[in-house]
Short mmCIF file of C-alpha atoms and ligand atoms in Angstrom, two decimals:
data_model
loop_
_atom_site.label_atom_id
_atom_site.label_comp_id
_atom_site.label_asym_id
_atom_site.label_seq_id
_atom_site.Cartn_x
_atom_site.Cartn_y
_atom_site.Cartn_z
CA UNK A 207 54.68 8.52 8.17
CA UNK A 208 52.67 5.71 9.73
CA UNK A 209 52.56 2.39 7.91
CA UNK A 210 48.80 2.66 7.57
CA UNK A 211 49.20 5.63 5.24
CA UNK A 212 51.64 4.17 2.73
CA UNK A 213 50.25 3.70 -0.78
CA UNK A 214 50.92 -0.02 -0.56
CA UNK A 215 48.85 -0.44 2.60
CA UNK A 216 46.04 1.66 1.17
CA UNK A 217 45.92 -0.58 -1.85
CA UNK A 218 46.08 -3.75 0.26
CA UNK A 219 43.14 -2.52 2.36
CA UNK A 220 41.14 -1.67 -0.71
CA UNK A 221 41.77 -5.08 -2.23
CA UNK A 222 40.42 -6.82 0.87
CA UNK A 223 37.34 -4.66 1.10
CA UNK A 224 34.18 -6.48 0.04
CA UNK A 225 32.08 -4.79 -2.62
CA UNK A 226 28.58 -5.53 -3.85
CA UNK A 227 25.61 -4.21 -5.78
CA UNK A 228 21.87 -4.85 -5.78
CA UNK A 229 19.27 -3.54 -8.23
CA UNK A 230 15.50 -3.63 -8.55
CA UNK A 231 13.07 -3.18 -11.40
CA UNK A 232 9.94 -2.68 -9.33
CA UNK A 233 7.63 -4.70 -7.12
CA UNK A 234 4.03 -5.65 -7.79
CA UNK A 235 1.52 -8.45 -8.21
CA UNK A 236 3.58 -10.01 -11.07
CA UNK A 237 1.48 -13.20 -11.32
CA UNK A 238 3.59 -16.01 -12.76
CA UNK A 239 0.92 -16.67 -15.37
CA UNK A 240 1.09 -13.04 -16.52
CA UNK A 241 4.60 -13.45 -17.97
CA UNK A 242 5.36 -15.72 -20.93
CA UNK A 243 8.67 -17.62 -20.70
CA UNK A 244 10.07 -15.19 -23.31
CA UNK A 245 9.00 -12.13 -21.30
CA UNK A 246 10.44 -13.64 -18.12
CA UNK A 247 13.71 -14.27 -19.91
CA UNK A 248 13.79 -10.70 -21.27
CA UNK A 249 13.42 -9.29 -17.73
CA UNK A 250 16.06 -11.64 -16.34
CA UNK A 251 18.52 -10.84 -19.15
CA UNK A 252 18.14 -7.09 -18.68
CA UNK A 253 18.47 -7.32 -14.88
CA UNK A 254 21.60 -9.45 -15.28
CA UNK A 255 23.11 -7.03 -17.78
CA UNK A 256 22.46 -4.12 -15.39
CA UNK A 257 23.82 -5.80 -12.26
CA UNK A 258 26.88 -7.16 -14.11
CA UNK A 259 27.65 -3.71 -15.56
CA UNK A 260 27.48 -2.10 -12.12
CA UNK A 261 29.56 -4.93 -10.68
CA UNK A 262 32.22 -4.43 -13.36
CA UNK A 263 32.60 -0.77 -12.35
CA UNK A 264 33.13 -1.79 -8.71
CA UNK A 265 35.44 -4.65 -9.57
CA UNK A 266 37.60 -2.28 -11.66
CA UNK A 267 37.94 -0.01 -8.62
CA UNK A 268 35.28 2.50 -9.73
CA UNK A 269 33.08 4.25 -7.18
CA UNK A 270 29.59 3.30 -6.11
CA UNK A 271 28.05 6.42 -7.68
CA UNK A 272 29.27 5.33 -11.10
CA UNK A 273 28.11 1.73 -10.47
CA UNK A 274 24.62 2.91 -9.48
CA UNK A 275 24.44 5.26 -12.49
CA UNK A 276 25.57 2.61 -15.00
CA UNK A 277 23.11 0.00 -13.68
CA UNK A 278 20.17 2.42 -13.55
CA UNK A 279 20.90 3.81 -17.05
CA UNK A 280 20.54 0.31 -18.49
CA UNK A 281 17.14 -0.09 -16.81
CA UNK A 282 16.03 3.45 -17.78
CA UNK A 283 16.92 2.76 -21.41
CA UNK A 284 14.93 -0.49 -21.46
CA UNK A 285 11.19 -0.33 -22.27
CA UNK A 286 10.57 -3.15 -19.77
CA UNK A 287 10.72 -0.92 -16.69
CA UNK A 288 8.81 2.10 -15.42
CA UNK A 289 11.71 4.55 -15.71
CA UNK A 290 13.05 6.42 -18.74
CA UNK A 291 11.68 4.72 -21.88
CA UNK A 292 8.68 2.64 -20.79
CA UNK A 293 7.63 5.07 -18.05
CA UNK A 294 3.94 5.04 -17.17
CA UNK A 295 1.61 7.75 -18.47
CA UNK A 296 -0.02 10.48 -16.42
CA UNK A 297 -3.81 10.85 -16.54
CA UNK A 298 -3.35 13.38 -19.36
CA UNK A 299 -1.20 10.97 -21.40
CA UNK A 300 2.30 12.38 -20.81
CA UNK A 301 5.33 11.27 -18.76
CA UNK A 302 6.63 12.98 -15.63
CA UNK A 303 9.81 11.41 -14.29
CA UNK A 304 11.37 11.42 -10.81
CA UNK A 305 14.83 10.32 -9.64
CA UNK A 306 17.16 10.68 -6.68
CA UNK A 307 20.60 9.68 -5.47
CA UNK A 308 22.39 9.80 -2.13
CA UNK A 309 26.10 9.53 -1.43
CA UNK A 310 26.75 7.89 1.93
CA UNK A 311 30.29 9.29 2.15
CA UNK A 312 29.35 12.98 1.98
CA UNK A 313 25.66 12.64 2.99
CA UNK A 314 25.04 14.78 -0.07
CA UNK A 315 21.99 14.03 -2.20
CA UNK A 316 20.35 15.10 -5.44
CA UNK A 317 16.84 14.69 -6.81
CA UNK A 318 14.66 15.77 -9.71
CA UNK A 319 10.91 15.46 -9.93
CA UNK A 320 8.32 15.99 -12.64
CA UNK A 321 10.88 16.26 -15.44
CA UNK A 322 9.52 15.59 -18.92
CA UNK A 323 12.46 15.88 -21.29
CA UNK A 324 15.47 14.31 -19.54
CA UNK A 325 16.51 11.00 -21.11
CA UNK A 326 18.19 9.63 -17.98
CA UNK A 327 16.79 11.34 -14.87
CA UNK A 328 19.29 9.58 -12.57
CA UNK A 329 22.11 11.44 -14.36
CA UNK A 330 20.44 14.78 -13.66
CA UNK A 331 19.90 13.81 -10.01
CA UNK A 332 23.66 13.15 -9.76
CA UNK A 333 24.39 16.49 -11.43
CA UNK A 334 22.05 18.27 -8.98
CA UNK A 335 23.96 16.59 -6.15
CA UNK A 336 27.42 17.40 -7.50
CA UNK A 337 26.94 20.72 -9.28
CA UNK A 338 24.21 22.61 -7.42
CA UNK A 339 23.84 23.82 -3.85
CA UNK A 340 20.36 22.23 -3.75
CA UNK A 341 18.94 18.77 -3.15
CA UNK A 342 15.74 18.74 -5.22
CA UNK A 343 14.82 20.56 -8.42
CA UNK A 344 11.37 20.32 -9.94
CA UNK A 345 9.86 20.44 -13.46
CA UNK A 346 10.89 23.19 -15.87
CA UNK A 347 13.42 24.63 -13.43
CA UNK A 348 15.19 21.28 -13.25
CA UNK A 349 15.30 21.19 -17.06
CA UNK A 350 16.64 24.76 -17.25
CA UNK A 351 19.38 23.71 -14.85
CA UNK A 352 20.05 20.65 -17.04
CA UNK A 353 20.58 22.94 -20.06
CA UNK A 354 23.17 24.95 -18.13
CA UNK A 355 24.99 21.68 -17.48
CA UNK A 356 25.12 20.67 -21.16
CA UNK A 357 22.17 18.25 -21.22
CA UNK A 358 20.14 17.88 -24.42
CA UNK A 359 16.37 17.70 -23.95
CA UNK A 360 14.39 14.87 -25.57
CA UNK A 361 10.73 15.05 -26.62
CA UNK A 362 8.29 13.63 -24.08
CA UNK A 363 7.29 10.99 -26.69
CA UNK A 364 10.77 9.50 -26.30
CA UNK A 365 9.36 7.63 -23.26
CA UNK A 366 6.26 6.25 -25.08
CA UNK A 367 5.55 2.52 -25.28
CA UNK A 368 2.36 0.83 -26.53
CA UNK A 369 1.96 -1.41 -23.46
CA UNK A 370 2.06 1.52 -21.02
CA UNK A 371 -0.45 3.38 -23.19
CA UNK A 372 -2.79 0.40 -23.01
CA UNK A 373 -2.28 0.30 -19.24
CA UNK A 374 -3.33 3.94 -19.04
CA UNK A 375 -6.55 3.28 -20.97
CA UNK A 376 -7.44 0.37 -18.65
CA UNK A 377 -6.51 2.36 -15.55
CA UNK A 378 -8.57 5.37 -16.68
CA UNK A 379 -11.58 3.16 -17.31
CA UNK A 380 -11.26 1.72 -13.80
CA UNK A 381 -10.78 5.14 -12.25
CA UNK A 382 -13.73 6.67 -14.06
CA UNK A 383 -16.03 3.74 -13.21
CA UNK A 384 -15.07 3.86 -9.56
CA UNK A 385 -15.14 7.69 -9.53
CA UNK A 386 -18.68 7.59 -10.85
CA UNK A 387 -19.59 5.38 -7.92
CA UNK A 388 -18.24 7.54 -5.12
CA UNK A 389 -17.08 10.71 -6.88
CA UNK A 390 -13.64 10.52 -5.31
CA UNK A 391 -10.68 10.62 -7.73
CA UNK A 392 -8.02 10.10 -5.05
CA UNK A 393 -9.78 7.06 -3.61
CA UNK A 394 -10.27 5.64 -7.10
CA UNK A 395 -6.56 5.91 -7.87
CA UNK A 396 -5.63 4.36 -4.53
CA UNK A 397 -7.83 1.37 -5.40
CA UNK A 398 -5.95 0.61 -8.65
CA UNK A 399 -4.25 -2.78 -8.63
CA UNK A 400 -0.50 -3.02 -8.09
CA UNK A 401 0.05 -3.70 -11.78
CA UNK A 402 -0.79 -0.06 -12.52
CA UNK A 403 1.44 1.34 -9.84
CA UNK A 404 4.82 -0.24 -9.91
CA UNK A 405 7.97 -0.86 -11.98
CA UNK A 406 10.39 1.74 -10.65
CA UNK A 407 14.11 0.97 -10.89
CA UNK A 408 16.89 1.42 -8.34
CA UNK A 409 20.38 0.39 -7.33
CA UNK A 410 22.46 0.32 -4.15
CA UNK A 411 26.20 -0.27 -4.10
CA UNK A 412 29.19 -0.64 -1.79
CA UNK A 413 32.54 0.07 -3.45
CA UNK A 414 36.06 -1.01 -2.52
CA UNK A 415 36.52 2.18 -0.50
CA UNK A 416 33.55 1.30 1.67
CA UNK A 417 31.33 4.00 0.16
CA UNK A 418 27.59 3.33 0.11
CA UNK A 419 25.33 4.90 -2.52
CA UNK A 420 21.62 4.51 -3.35
CA UNK A 421 19.73 5.69 -6.44
CA UNK A 422 16.15 5.40 -7.68
CA UNK A 423 14.43 6.40 -10.95
CA UNK A 424 10.76 6.18 -11.94
CA UNK A 425 7.86 7.28 -14.10
CA UNK A 426 5.71 7.17 -10.95
CA UNK A 427 2.19 5.74 -10.92
CA UNK A 428 -0.05 5.16 -13.93
CA UNK A 429 -2.73 7.84 -14.37
CA UNK A 430 -1.17 10.12 -11.75
CA UNK A 431 -2.64 13.61 -11.85
CA UNK A 432 -2.17 17.12 -10.47
CA UNK A 433 1.65 16.80 -10.61
CA UNK A 434 1.58 14.02 -8.06
CA UNK A 435 5.08 13.14 -6.84
CA UNK A 436 5.87 9.85 -5.15
CA UNK A 437 8.60 8.66 -2.83
CA UNK A 438 11.30 7.95 -5.41
CA UNK A 439 12.79 11.48 -5.45
CA UNK A 440 12.28 11.97 -1.70
CA UNK A 441 15.44 11.40 0.31
CA UNK A 442 14.64 9.24 3.36
CA UNK A 443 11.53 7.79 1.69
CA UNK A 444 12.57 6.17 -1.61
CA UNK A 445 16.34 6.57 -1.32
CA UNK A 446 18.85 6.79 1.53
CA UNK A 447 22.55 6.08 2.12
CA UNK A 448 25.00 6.59 4.96
CA UNK A 449 28.50 5.15 5.09
CA UNK A 450 29.01 2.57 7.82
CA UNK A 451 25.25 2.03 8.04
CA UNK A 452 23.33 1.16 4.89
CA UNK A 453 21.98 2.18 1.49
CA UNK A 454 18.36 1.61 0.45
CA UNK A 455 16.30 2.07 -2.73
CA UNK A 456 12.55 1.48 -2.58
CA UNK A 457 9.70 0.62 -4.90
CA UNK A 458 6.03 0.53 -4.09
CA UNK A 459 3.02 2.65 -3.25
CA UNK A 460 4.87 5.94 -2.82
CA UNK A 461 2.40 7.67 -0.52
CA UNK A 462 3.07 5.04 2.17
CA UNK A 463 6.82 5.12 1.60
CA UNK A 464 6.83 8.87 2.16
CA UNK A 465 4.66 8.77 5.29
CA UNK A 466 6.60 5.88 6.82
CA UNK A 467 10.03 7.23 5.74
CA UNK A 468 10.86 3.72 4.62
CA UNK A 469 14.48 4.04 3.43
CA UNK A 470 15.52 6.25 6.36
CA UNK A 471 13.67 4.12 8.89
CA UNK A 472 15.52 0.98 7.78
CA UNK A 473 18.89 2.73 8.11
CA UNK A 474 17.88 4.17 11.52
CA UNK A 475 17.15 0.66 12.80
CA UNK A 476 20.59 -0.47 11.63
CA UNK A 477 22.32 2.59 13.07
CA UNK A 478 20.63 3.05 16.42
CA UNK A 479 19.16 -0.36 17.22
CA UNK A 480 22.14 -2.25 15.75
CA UNK A 481 19.81 -4.49 13.78
CA UNK A 482 21.08 -6.45 10.81
CA UNK A 483 20.11 -5.16 7.37
CA UNK A 484 17.98 -8.28 6.91
CA UNK A 485 16.05 -7.76 10.14
CA UNK A 486 15.70 -3.99 9.80
CA UNK A 487 14.35 -4.09 6.26
CA UNK A 488 12.08 -7.05 7.00
CA UNK A 489 10.54 -5.25 9.99
CA UNK A 490 9.73 -2.18 7.92
CA UNK A 491 8.47 -3.93 4.77
CA UNK A 492 6.82 -7.01 6.23
CA UNK A 493 5.54 -5.63 9.53
CA UNK A 494 5.18 -1.86 9.64
CA UNK A 495 4.09 -1.36 6.03
CA UNK A 496 1.80 -4.37 5.98
CA UNK A 497 -0.01 -3.10 9.07
CA UNK A 498 -0.33 0.28 7.37
CA UNK A 499 -1.58 -1.25 4.10
CA UNK A 500 1.44 -0.12 2.05
CA UNK A 501 2.68 -2.45 -0.69
CA UNK A 502 6.16 -2.67 -2.18
CA UNK A 503 9.72 -3.61 -1.36
CA UNK A 504 13.33 -2.43 -1.06
CA UNK A 505 16.87 -3.39 -1.90
CA UNK A 506 19.23 -2.69 0.99
CA UNK A 507 22.96 -3.17 1.53
CA UNK A 508 25.20 -2.62 4.55
CA UNK A 509 28.85 -1.61 4.91
CA UNK A 510 29.98 -5.24 4.83
CA UNK A 511 28.14 -5.96 1.60
CA UNK A 512 25.26 -7.91 3.19
CA UNK A 513 22.16 -7.51 1.03
CA UNK A 514 18.44 -7.74 1.82
CA UNK A 515 15.65 -7.59 -0.79
CA UNK A 516 12.33 -7.93 1.09
CA UNK A 517 8.96 -7.21 -0.58
CA UNK A 518 5.36 -7.70 0.51
CA UNK A 519 3.93 -8.03 -3.00
CA UNK A 520 3.73 -11.10 -5.26
CA UNK A 521 7.13 -10.35 -6.75
CA UNK A 522 9.95 -7.86 -7.19
CA UNK A 523 12.31 -7.77 -10.17
CA UNK A 524 15.77 -7.77 -8.64
CA UNK A 525 19.39 -8.89 -8.96
CA UNK A 526 22.39 -8.94 -6.65
CA UNK A 527 26.09 -9.56 -7.04
CA UNK A 528 28.76 -9.68 -4.34
CA UNK A 529 32.55 -9.60 -4.79
CA UNK A 530 33.86 -12.87 -6.15
CA UNK A 531 30.37 -14.28 -6.74
CA UNK A 532 28.07 -14.67 -9.72
CA UNK A 533 24.93 -12.58 -10.23
CA UNK A 534 21.64 -13.76 -8.74
CA UNK A 535 18.53 -12.71 -10.62
CA UNK A 536 15.07 -13.20 -9.09
CA UNK A 537 11.47 -12.19 -9.70
CA UNK A 538 9.45 -14.18 -7.15
CA UNK A 539 10.28 -15.44 -3.66
CA UNK A 540 11.55 -18.78 -4.86
CA UNK A 541 13.23 -17.93 -8.18
N1 LIG B 127 7.29 4.31 -5.71
C1 LIG B 127 6.90 4.79 -7.02
C2 LIG B 127 5.93 5.93 -6.84
O1 LIG B 127 5.11 5.88 -5.96
C3 LIG B 127 6.26 3.74 -7.85
C4 LIG B 127 7.04 2.48 -7.96
O2 LIG B 127 7.83 2.13 -7.10
O3 LIG B 127 6.92 1.81 -8.98
O4 LIG B 127 5.97 6.84 -7.62
#
């Protein structure tokens, strides 16, 4: 038996392997004046709790899928973010949730879209990845599958929050006014300010075995209609991971992220052009997307645990933590 395969060596290698996690809670205008000090603190506390919980999994030797799940569950269960409880409303006043996950070790992936009764959509995305031969399940079919896997359905009202309901009323007023002007619903929705669009959550992690995983969960865009689905459940757009290369989770104006294949494009730059994660993600978010008119940001991590969190909006709720370091929690560019 070669020395490299003894249990002792395996453990020694694992112990030296860097690990890290990054999370986001959505990008958008986020004007400093729009958050009271108490609200700011509430966001920062929740982001810290999520990143620390994911970090703890990694530090204990757990895998990056579990770390991503634990961190995203905390954000889904908080009314502050547009995922799980606190998801935005559709035009008709309901919630349709999307989520996806990708495992960089196996290149397997799972996604659900348009689910209405799944408390933690990221869990179901993981179950689709692990327990089905498919990558993406939609709507009632996804929920039927969930039942076969022992999930309990929750009422759609479980995701209700007063502030998102108010947002829907304001958004609808804006849409209707602008629709009356040019009669174009799609154009009216596209014109909505960032504050009505964003707030998705996501996590990327590198575990001690060098495995990269990305996950994303969202309620989508306020006042979405006609079963609109964004980038978050689309592998290569909102989520992507490949061992040895990178893992990315996105947030922003989904239509652009789908058309520009944002998460996959960043990883392709790292893989084929040998660009650093910082340069690759900056080129896509701050050059390509800006030229296209697409707003948003990503969290990205490479196989060494380097992290990039670029965004081209006013702010992006985010937190990072690398092995042996403390958590960093940020909302704007400078803090
Ligand atoms: N990307 C999401 C979507 O388009 C929205 C967001 O990131 O907040 O559905």
